[in-house]
Amino acid sequence: MKVKNHIHTIMKLLSCAFLLISLQSRAQLLELVSGKIIFESAAELESIEATSTKPKGLVDLSKKNFAFSVDISTFDGFNSALQKEHFNENYLESNIFPTASFSGKLIDPVDLNKTKQTIRAKGKFTVHGISKERIINVDLKKTATGFEISSNFNVLLSDHGISIPRIVYQKIAENISVTITGKLNTKQ
């Protein structure tokens, strides 16, 4: 009878251990619940700014993987409706290449005990159907439910096959500034 009780106790302990491991693995998955992407073109004759509040993203801390994307057509702002139309039709060709994305691995570990930290994310940054390997610094601020994130980086249009017609060359910058902010919460 003691052997049966002992085996039953071991089985309960193993079940609890597997449940804890399962819960811990699930707690390592973070989802972007809100975010904002701002791009700015500061050219000689004109500044253009547009914003999307529709990015999507997941981070798996246990595997150190991440994937973020945004639908190009969700960017608003611009200096005119015609400018937005040209952005979607002539430059980003959002009907052919509807999303921009960044996916890959976290180079640095995320310390769940730190209030603030900066980590490096390495992966494929894809815009206009062309992927480039990038390392982007991301600032993390711990919250009660996950992290607030922010990052600033530049995108060279020629790296992604986006050409600027000579007639508007002084109105569109070749190097675009990108700012990303958002909230990552534990995925339920």
Coordinates of C-alpha atoms in Angstrom, one line a residue:
M1 CA 0.0 0.0 0.0
K2 CA 2.9 2.4 0.8
V3 CA 4.3 1.8 -2.7
K4 CA 0.9 2.8 -4.3
N5 CA 0.7 6.0 -2.2
H6 CA 4.4 6.8 -3.0
I7 CA 3.7 6.3 -6.8
H8 CA 0.5 8.4 -6.5
T9 CA 2.5 11.2 -4.8
I10 CA 5.2 11.1 -7.4
M11 CA 2.6 11.3 -10.2
K12 CA 1.0 14.3 -8.5
L13 CA 4.3 16.0 -8.3
L14 CA 5.1 15.3 -11.9
S15 CA 1.7 16.6 -13.0
C16 CA 2.3 19.8 -11.0
A17 CA 5.8 20.2 -12.5
F18 CA 4.4 19.7 -16.1
L19 CA 1.7 22.2 -15.4
L20 CA 4.2 24.8 -14.1
I21 CA 6.4 24.2 -17.1
S22 CA 3.4 24.6 -19.4
L23 CA 2.3 27.8 -17.6
Q24 CA 5.8 29.2 -17.6
S25 CA 6.2 28.5 -21.4
R26 CA 2.9 30.2 -22.1
A27 CA 3.9 33.2 -20.0
Q28 CA 6.9 33.6 -22.2
L29 CA 4.8 34.5 -25.2
L30 CA 4.2 38.3 -25.5
E31 CA 1.7 39.9 -27.9
L32 CA 1.7 43.5 -29.2
V33 CA -1.6 44.9 -27.9
S34 CA -1.1 48.4 -29.1
G35 CA 1.6 50.2 -31.1
K36 CA 2.5 53.1 -33.3
I37 CA 4.9 53.3 -36.2
I38 CA 5.9 56.8 -37.4
F39 CA 8.1 57.4 -40.5
E40 CA 9.5 60.7 -41.4
S41 CA 11.1 61.9 -44.6
A42 CA 13.0 65.1 -44.1
A43 CA 14.0 66.2 -47.6
E44 CA 15.4 69.5 -48.7
L45 CA 12.1 71.0 -49.8
E46 CA 9.5 69.0 -47.9
S47 CA 9.0 67.0 -44.8
I48 CA 6.6 64.1 -44.8
E49 CA 5.3 62.2 -41.8
A50 CA 2.9 59.3 -41.6
T51 CA 1.7 57.0 -38.8
S52 CA 0.1 53.6 -38.4
T53 CA -1.5 52.4 -35.2
K54 CA -2.1 49.0 -36.6
P55 CA 1.1 47.0 -36.2
K56 CA 0.9 43.3 -35.1
G57 CA 3.6 41.3 -33.3
L58 CA 4.6 38.4 -31.2
V59 CA 7.7 37.7 -29.1
D60 CA 8.5 34.2 -27.7
L61 CA 11.0 34.9 -24.9
S62 CA 11.6 31.2 -24.3
K63 CA 12.8 30.7 -27.9
K64 CA 14.0 34.3 -28.4
N65 CA 12.0 34.6 -31.6
F66 CA 10.0 37.6 -32.7
A67 CA 7.8 38.7 -35.6
F68 CA 6.2 42.1 -36.3
S69 CA 4.3 43.4 -39.3
V70 CA 2.3 46.3 -40.5
D71 CA -0.2 46.7 -43.3
I72 CA 1.3 49.5 -45.5
S73 CA -2.2 50.9 -46.4
T74 CA -2.8 51.7 -42.7
F75 CA -0.4 54.7 -42.7
D76 CA -2.1 58.0 -42.4
G77 CA -0.9 61.6 -42.1
F78 CA 1.0 62.8 -45.2
N79 CA 0.7 66.4 -46.4
S80 CA -2.2 65.6 -48.8
A81 CA -4.4 62.7 -50.0
L82 CA -2.5 62.7 -53.3
Q83 CA 0.8 62.2 -51.4
K84 CA -0.7 59.2 -49.6
E85 CA -1.9 57.8 -53.0
H86 CA 1.6 58.2 -54.5
F87 CA 3.1 56.6 -51.4
N88 CA 0.9 53.5 -51.8
E89 CA 0.8 53.3 -55.6
N90 CA 4.1 54.5 -56.9
Y91 CA 6.7 54.0 -54.1
L92 CA 5.6 51.2 -51.7
E93 CA 3.3 49.5 -54.3
S94 CA 1.1 48.3 -51.4
N95 CA -1.2 46.5 -53.8
I96 CA 1.7 44.2 -54.7
F97 CA 3.6 44.4 -51.4
P98 CA 0.9 44.9 -48.8
T99 CA 3.0 44.5 -45.6
A100 CA 6.3 45.5 -44.1
S101 CA 7.8 43.1 -41.5
F102 CA 10.7 42.4 -39.2
S103 CA 11.2 38.9 -37.8
G104 CA 14.1 37.0 -36.3
K105 CA 15.9 36.4 -33.0
L106 CA 16.6 38.4 -29.9
I107 CA 20.4 38.6 -29.6
D108 CA 20.4 39.7 -26.0
P109 CA 18.5 38.0 -23.2
V110 CA 15.5 39.8 -21.7
D111 CA 16.0 40.1 -18.0
L112 CA 12.5 39.9 -16.5
N113 CA 13.7 41.5 -13.3
K114 CA 15.1 44.7 -14.8
T115 CA 12.8 47.8 -15.0
K116 CA 14.6 49.1 -18.1
Q117 CA 16.9 47.6 -20.6
T118 CA 18.1 47.8 -24.2
I119 CA 18.3 44.6 -26.3
R120 CA 19.3 43.9 -29.9
A121 CA 17.0 42.2 -32.3
K122 CA 18.5 40.6 -35.4
G123 CA 16.4 39.5 -38.3
K124 CA 15.0 40.1 -41.8
F125 CA 13.5 43.6 -42.3
T126 CA 11.2 43.4 -45.3
V127 CA 9.8 46.4 -47.2
H128 CA 8.6 46.6 -50.8
G129 CA 9.2 42.8 -51.1
I130 CA 13.0 43.1 -50.4
S131 CA 14.5 41.7 -47.2
K132 CA 17.6 43.0 -45.6
E133 CA 19.4 41.6 -42.5
R134 CA 19.2 44.2 -39.7
I135 CA 20.2 44.5 -36.1
I136 CA 17.9 47.0 -34.3
N137 CA 18.1 48.2 -30.8
V138 CA 14.9 48.0 -28.7
D139 CA 14.3 49.8 -25.4
L140 CA 12.2 47.8 -23.0
K141 CA 10.4 49.1 -19.9
K142 CA 8.8 46.6 -17.6
T143 CA 5.1 47.0 -16.9
A144 CA 2.7 45.0 -14.7
T145 CA 1.5 43.0 -17.7
G146 CA 4.6 42.9 -20.0
F147 CA 6.7 45.6 -21.5
E148 CA 6.6 49.0 -23.2
I149 CA 8.9 49.0 -26.2
S150 CA 10.5 51.7 -28.3
S151 CA 13.0 51.8 -31.1
N152 CA 14.3 54.4 -33.6
F153 CA 16.2 53.4 -36.8
N154 CA 16.7 54.5 -40.4
V155 CA 15.7 52.9 -43.6
L156 CA 17.6 53.6 -46.8
L157 CA 15.0 53.4 -49.7
S158 CA 17.5 52.1 -52.2
D159 CA 18.0 49.0 -49.9
H160 CA 14.5 48.0 -50.7
G161 CA 14.3 48.9 -54.4
I162 CA 12.3 52.1 -53.9
S163 CA 13.4 54.7 -56.4
I164 CA 12.7 58.4 -56.2
P165 CA 11.9 60.1 -59.6
R166 CA 14.2 62.9 -60.3
I167 CA 11.3 65.4 -60.5
V168 CA 10.5 64.9 -56.7
Y169 CA 14.1 64.1 -55.6
Q170 CA 14.3 67.2 -53.3
K171 CA 10.9 66.4 -51.8
I172 CA 11.5 62.8 -50.6
A173 CA 14.4 61.8 -48.5
E174 CA 16.5 58.8 -49.5
N175 CA 17.0 57.9 -45.8
I176 CA 13.7 57.5 -43.8
S177 CA 13.5 57.8 -40.0
V178 CA 11.3 55.2 -38.3
T179 CA 10.1 55.3 -34.7
I180 CA 8.2 52.4 -33.2
T181 CA 6.5 52.4 -29.8
G182 CA 4.1 49.8 -28.3
K183 CA 2.9 47.6 -25.5
L184 CA 3.7 43.9 -25.2
N185 CA 1.5 41.9 -22.9
T186 CA 1.6 38.3 -21.9
K187 CA -0.5 36.4 -24.4
Q188 CA -3.4 34.6 -22.7

